[in-house]
Coordinates of C-alpha atoms in Angstrom, one line a residue:
M1 CA -34.4 -72.1 -13.3
K2 CA -37.9 -70.8 -14.3
K3 CA -38.6 -70.4 -10.6
N4 CA -35.6 -68.2 -10.1
I5 CA -36.4 -66.0 -13.1
G6 CA -40.0 -65.5 -11.9
K7 CA -38.6 -64.6 -8.5
A8 CA -36.3 -62.0 -10.0
L9 CA -39.1 -60.4 -12.1
A10 CA -41.3 -60.2 -8.9
L11 CA -38.5 -58.4 -7.1
A12 CA -38.0 -56.0 -10.0
G13 CA -41.7 -55.2 -10.0
L14 CA -41.6 -54.5 -6.3
A15 CA -38.7 -52.1 -6.7
V16 CA -40.5 -50.2 -9.4
L17 CA -43.6 -50.0 -7.3
T18 CA -41.6 -48.8 -4.3
M19 CA -39.8 -46.1 -6.3
G20 CA -43.2 -44.9 -7.7
T21 CA -44.6 -44.7 -4.2
L22 CA -41.6 -42.8 -2.9
A23 CA -41.8 -40.3 -5.8
G24 CA -45.5 -39.8 -5.1
C25 CA -44.7 -39.0 -1.4
G26 CA -42.0 -36.6 -2.4
S27 CA -44.2 -34.6 -4.8
N28 CA -46.2 -33.4 -1.8
N29 CA -43.2 -31.6 -0.3
A30 CA -42.0 -28.0 -1.2
E31 CA -39.6 -28.1 -4.1
T32 CA -35.9 -27.8 -3.0
P33 CA -33.9 -25.5 -5.3
A34 CA -30.8 -26.7 -7.0
P35 CA -27.6 -25.8 -5.0
N36 CA -26.3 -23.3 -7.7
T37 CA -29.2 -21.4 -9.1
T38 CA -28.4 -18.3 -11.2
T39 CA -29.8 -14.8 -11.4
A40 CA -31.0 -13.2 -14.6
A41 CA -27.5 -11.8 -15.0
G42 CA -26.1 -15.4 -14.9
A43 CA -24.3 -15.0 -11.6
S44 CA -24.5 -17.7 -8.9
T45 CA -26.8 -16.8 -6.0
E46 CA -25.9 -17.5 -2.4
T47 CA -26.8 -20.9 -1.1
T48 CA -26.6 -22.6 2.3
S49 CA -25.0 -25.9 1.2
A50 CA -21.4 -26.7 2.0
G51 CA -19.0 -25.3 -0.6
S52 CA -21.5 -22.9 -2.1
T53 CA -20.5 -19.4 -3.4
T54 CA -22.1 -16.0 -3.4
A55 CA -22.7 -14.0 -6.6
K56 CA -19.8 -11.7 -5.6
E57 CA -17.4 -14.5 -5.0
E58 CA -18.2 -16.2 -8.3
A59 CA -18.0 -12.9 -10.2
S60 CA -14.5 -12.2 -8.6
A61 CA -13.4 -15.7 -9.7
D62 CA -13.9 -14.5 -13.3
L63 CA -11.5 -11.6 -12.9
K64 CA -8.6 -12.1 -15.4
G65 CA -5.9 -9.8 -16.7
S66 CA -3.2 -7.5 -15.3
V67 CA -2.9 -4.3 -13.4
S68 CA 0.2 -2.1 -13.7
M69 CA 1.5 0.2 -11.0
V70 CA 4.4 2.6 -11.4
G71 CA 5.9 5.1 -9.0
S72 CA 7.2 5.7 -5.5
T73 CA 10.1 3.7 -4.1
S74 CA 8.8 4.6 -0.6
M75 CA 5.6 2.7 -1.4
E76 CA 7.5 -0.5 -2.4
K77 CA 6.8 -2.4 0.8
F78 CA 3.1 -1.6 0.8
A79 CA 2.7 -2.1 -3.0
T80 CA 4.5 -5.4 -2.9
A81 CA 2.4 -6.7 -0.1
L82 CA -0.8 -5.5 -1.8
S83 CA 0.2 -7.1 -5.1
E84 CA 1.1 -10.5 -3.5
I85 CA -2.1 -10.8 -1.4
F86 CA -4.3 -9.6 -4.3
M87 CA -2.9 -12.1 -6.7
E88 CA -3.3 -14.9 -4.1
K89 CA -7.0 -13.8 -3.7
Y90 CA -7.5 -13.7 -7.5
P91 CA -5.2 -16.2 -9.1
N92 CA -6.1 -15.2 -12.6
V93 CA -4.9 -11.6 -12.1
T94 CA -1.4 -10.3 -12.3
V95 CA -0.3 -7.1 -10.6
Q96 CA 2.9 -5.6 -11.9
A97 CA 4.7 -3.0 -9.8
E98 CA 7.6 -0.8 -10.8
F99 CA 9.4 1.5 -8.4
V100 CA 10.9 4.5 -10.2
G101 CA 9.8 7.5 -8.1
S102 CA 6.6 9.4 -7.6
G103 CA 7.0 11.9 -10.5
A104 CA 7.6 9.1 -13.0
G105 CA 4.6 7.2 -11.6
I106 CA 2.2 10.2 -12.0
E107 CA 3.6 10.8 -15.5
A108 CA 3.0 7.1 -16.4
V109 CA -0.6 7.1 -15.3
S110 CA -1.1 10.5 -17.0
N111 CA 0.1 9.3 -20.4
G112 CA -1.7 5.9 -20.1
S113 CA 1.3 3.6 -19.8
A114 CA 0.2 2.5 -16.3
D115 CA -3.1 1.9 -14.6
I116 CA -2.0 3.3 -11.3
G117 CA 0.7 5.9 -10.4
N118 CA 2.0 5.5 -6.9
S119 CA 3.0 8.8 -5.3
S120 CA 4.3 9.5 -1.8
R121 CA 3.2 13.1 -1.9
N122 CA 0.0 15.0 -2.8
L123 CA -0.6 15.7 -6.5
K124 CA 0.3 19.1 -7.9
E125 CA -2.4 21.2 -9.4
E126 CA -0.8 20.9 -12.9
E127 CA -1.0 17.1 -12.5
K128 CA -4.6 17.2 -11.5
A129 CA -5.3 19.5 -14.5
K130 CA -4.3 16.6 -16.7
G131 CA -7.2 14.5 -15.4
V132 CA -5.2 12.6 -12.8
S133 CA -7.2 11.7 -9.6
E134 CA -5.6 11.7 -6.2
N135 CA -6.6 8.6 -4.3
I136 CA -5.1 8.6 -0.8
V137 CA -4.8 5.1 0.5
A138 CA -2.6 5.5 3.6
I139 CA -0.7 8.0 5.7
D140 CA 3.1 7.7 6.1
G141 CA 5.5 9.3 8.4
I142 CA 8.9 10.6 7.2
A143 CA 11.5 9.5 9.8
V144 CA 14.8 11.4 10.2
V145 CA 17.7 9.0 10.7
S146 CA 21.4 9.3 11.6
D147 CA 24.3 7.0 11.9
P148 CA 24.1 4.7 15.0
S149 CA 27.0 6.4 16.8
N150 CA 25.4 9.9 16.8
T151 CA 24.8 11.0 20.4
V152 CA 22.2 13.6 19.5
E153 CA 18.7 12.3 20.3
N154 CA 16.3 15.1 19.4
L155 CA 16.0 17.9 16.9
T156 CA 13.6 20.8 16.8
K157 CA 11.9 21.8 13.6
D158 CA 14.2 24.8 13.3
Q159 CA 17.3 22.8 13.9
L160 CA 16.3 20.3 11.3
I161 CA 15.8 23.2 8.8
S162 CA 19.2 24.7 9.7
I163 CA 20.9 21.4 8.9
Y164 CA 19.3 20.9 5.5
N165 CA 19.7 24.5 4.4
G166 CA 23.4 24.4 5.3
T167 CA 23.2 27.0 8.1
I168 CA 24.6 24.5 10.7
T169 CA 27.2 22.0 9.6
N170 CA 28.6 20.4 12.7
W171 CA 26.9 18.2 15.3
K172 CA 28.7 20.0 18.2
D173 CA 26.2 22.9 17.7
F174 CA 23.5 20.5 18.9
G175 CA 25.5 19.1 21.8
G176 CA 26.9 16.2 19.8
A177 CA 30.5 15.3 18.8
D178 CA 32.7 17.8 17.0
Q179 CA 31.9 16.2 13.6
P180 CA 30.8 17.5 10.2
I181 CA 27.1 16.8 9.3
V182 CA 26.8 14.7 6.1
V183 CA 23.4 15.7 4.7
I184 CA 21.8 12.9 2.7
G185 CA 18.6 13.1 0.7
R186 CA 16.7 11.7 -2.2
E187 CA 17.0 12.6 -5.9
S188 CA 15.0 15.2 -7.6
G189 CA 11.5 13.8 -8.5
S190 CA 11.3 11.7 -5.4
G191 CA 8.0 11.9 -3.5
T192 CA 9.8 11.6 -0.2
R193 CA 12.1 14.5 -1.0
S194 CA 9.2 16.6 -2.3
A195 CA 7.1 16.0 0.8
F196 CA 10.1 16.5 3.2
E197 CA 11.1 19.9 1.5
E198 CA 7.5 21.1 1.3
L199 CA 6.8 20.3 5.0
L200 CA 9.9 22.2 6.0
K201 CA 9.4 24.9 3.3
L202 CA 12.8 24.1 1.9
E203 CA 11.8 23.6 -1.8
D204 CA 15.0 23.9 -3.9
A205 CA 16.9 25.2 -0.8
C206 CA 18.5 22.0 0.6
K207 CA 22.3 21.6 0.6
Y208 CA 22.8 17.9 0.0
S209 CA 26.1 16.0 0.3
N210 CA 24.5 13.0 -1.4
E211 CA 21.3 12.6 -3.4
L212 CA 20.3 9.0 -3.7
D213 CA 17.7 7.3 -5.9
S214 CA 15.9 5.0 -3.4
T215 CA 14.8 4.7 0.2
G216 CA 17.1 1.6 0.6
A217 CA 20.1 3.5 -0.7
V218 CA 19.5 6.3 1.9
M219 CA 19.3 3.8 4.7
A220 CA 22.5 2.0 3.6
K221 CA 24.4 5.3 3.2
V222 CA 23.3 6.7 6.6
A223 CA 24.1 3.4 8.4
S224 CA 27.7 3.4 7.0
T225 CA 28.6 7.1 7.1
P226 CA 29.8 8.7 10.3
G227 CA 28.1 12.1 11.0
S228 CA 25.3 11.4 8.4
I229 CA 21.6 12.4 8.5
G230 CA 18.9 11.4 6.1
Y231 CA 15.1 10.9 5.8
V232 CA 13.2 7.8 4.9
S233 CA 9.7 6.3 4.9
L234 CA 8.5 5.2 8.4
D235 CA 7.9 1.6 7.4
V236 CA 11.5 0.8 6.5
L237 CA 13.1 1.7 9.9
D238 CA 15.4 -0.8 11.5
D239 CA 18.2 -0.9 14.0
T240 CA 21.0 -0.2 11.4
V241 CA 20.3 3.5 11.9
K242 CA 19.4 5.8 14.7
T243 CA 15.9 7.2 14.6
M244 CA 15.8 10.9 15.7
K245 CA 13.0 12.4 17.8
L246 CA 11.6 15.6 16.4
E247 CA 10.3 18.1 18.9
N248 CA 10.7 15.3 21.5
T249 CA 8.3 13.2 19.6
E250 CA 9.0 9.7 18.1
P251 CA 7.9 8.9 14.6
T252 CA 5.2 6.3 15.5
P253 CA 1.8 5.7 13.8
E254 CA 0.1 6.7 17.0
N255 CA 1.9 10.1 17.1
I256 CA 1.3 10.7 13.4
K257 CA -2.4 10.0 13.7
A258 CA -2.6 12.3 16.8
G259 CA -0.9 15.0 14.8
S260 CA 2.0 15.5 17.2
Y261 CA 4.7 14.4 14.7
F262 CA 5.1 17.0 12.0
L263 CA 6.7 15.0 9.2
S264 CA 3.9 13.0 7.7
R265 CA 2.6 12.6 4.1
P266 CA 0.0 10.7 2.1
F267 CA 0.5 7.6 0.1
V268 CA -1.4 8.2 -3.2
M269 CA -2.5 5.6 -5.8
A270 CA -3.3 8.0 -8.7
T271 CA -5.6 7.1 -11.6
K272 CA -6.5 8.7 -14.8
G273 CA -10.0 9.8 -14.0
E274 CA -12.1 8.7 -10.9
I275 CA -12.0 5.2 -9.6
S276 CA -15.5 4.7 -10.8
E277 CA -14.2 5.2 -14.4
Q278 CA -11.5 2.5 -14.2
N279 CA -11.7 -1.1 -15.5
E280 CA -13.0 -3.9 -13.3
L281 CA -9.6 -5.1 -12.2
V282 CA -8.5 -1.6 -10.9
K283 CA -11.9 -1.2 -9.2
A284 CA -11.5 -4.6 -7.5
L285 CA -8.0 -3.6 -6.3
F286 CA -9.4 -0.4 -4.7
D287 CA -12.3 -2.3 -3.2
Y288 CA -9.8 -4.6 -1.5
I289 CA -7.8 -1.7 -0.2
H290 CA -10.9 -0.1 1.3
S291 CA -12.1 -3.4 2.9
A292 CA -11.5 -4.5 6.5
E293 CA -8.8 -6.9 5.2
G294 CA -7.1 -4.1 3.2
T295 CA -7.1 -1.9 6.3
E296 CA -5.3 -4.5 8.2
L297 CA -2.8 -4.9 5.4
V298 CA -2.1 -1.1 5.6
K299 CA -1.5 -1.4 9.3
S300 CA 0.7 -4.5 8.9
V301 CA 3.3 -2.5 6.9
G302 CA 3.5 0.3 9.4
L303 CA 1.2 2.8 7.8
I304 CA -2.0 4.5 8.9
P305 CA -5.2 3.7 7.0
A306 CA -6.7 6.7 5.2
N307 CA -10.3 5.6 5.7

């Protein structure tokens, strides 16, 4: 028994001696920094070890709170996609989006009830005079659509104007069927309507058969109404309607970017004051939009990046 105890003590002493020797060898090497050192500001610096984070990544992980967007129904597809991917990227942030029209969105950001006012038209001078900043994030085309059975394929700019101001009321005047033209548009205050009428110089001069309160409603009405014509955002086009050529040009991102398609307008995310004056969450949202990943998101919903 005593022999075993003595042997154990000898082994323990050897272990201590070995550890001391190893420590002594290690002290001659350059000191290895801890995997997560911090800067004076308290943010994690970048490391090379697996699973490490940069200062920017760790700072973004601390983002918490909510961002509110109100405005254009034409921007719904883009704003919804942006909200979803941003919340996935920053799980502690909530992005709330409401789609009630461009005018309402600009008013909401102007009076402080929303962080961002989404507008599918340029801001008016009187809106800018209230301290609202115009931040163009994408370019959209306005597509002219008709019911699927319409045989007319192309309209000139003057022909389109003559339809919407009520000068021509039958498709036979354009080589189509002897059928009344049912003129469909958006409600007063819609950014799509404002842009459409401004581009054609038809402000307050359109003769509408129906004025509808959303892009989806226009699509559904045109699809189901013989002889109808309407205008919608480029990114909602599908085969339920017929997409018209204008001046023999199709409404594609390539044609809009080239300037050959004349019905195009900006998508604006308006803020009260410049982006640099916004809170950290709003700044982070715009940083994402202007990033390479954000640019791809803009393209993925059928829009043209503004940057």
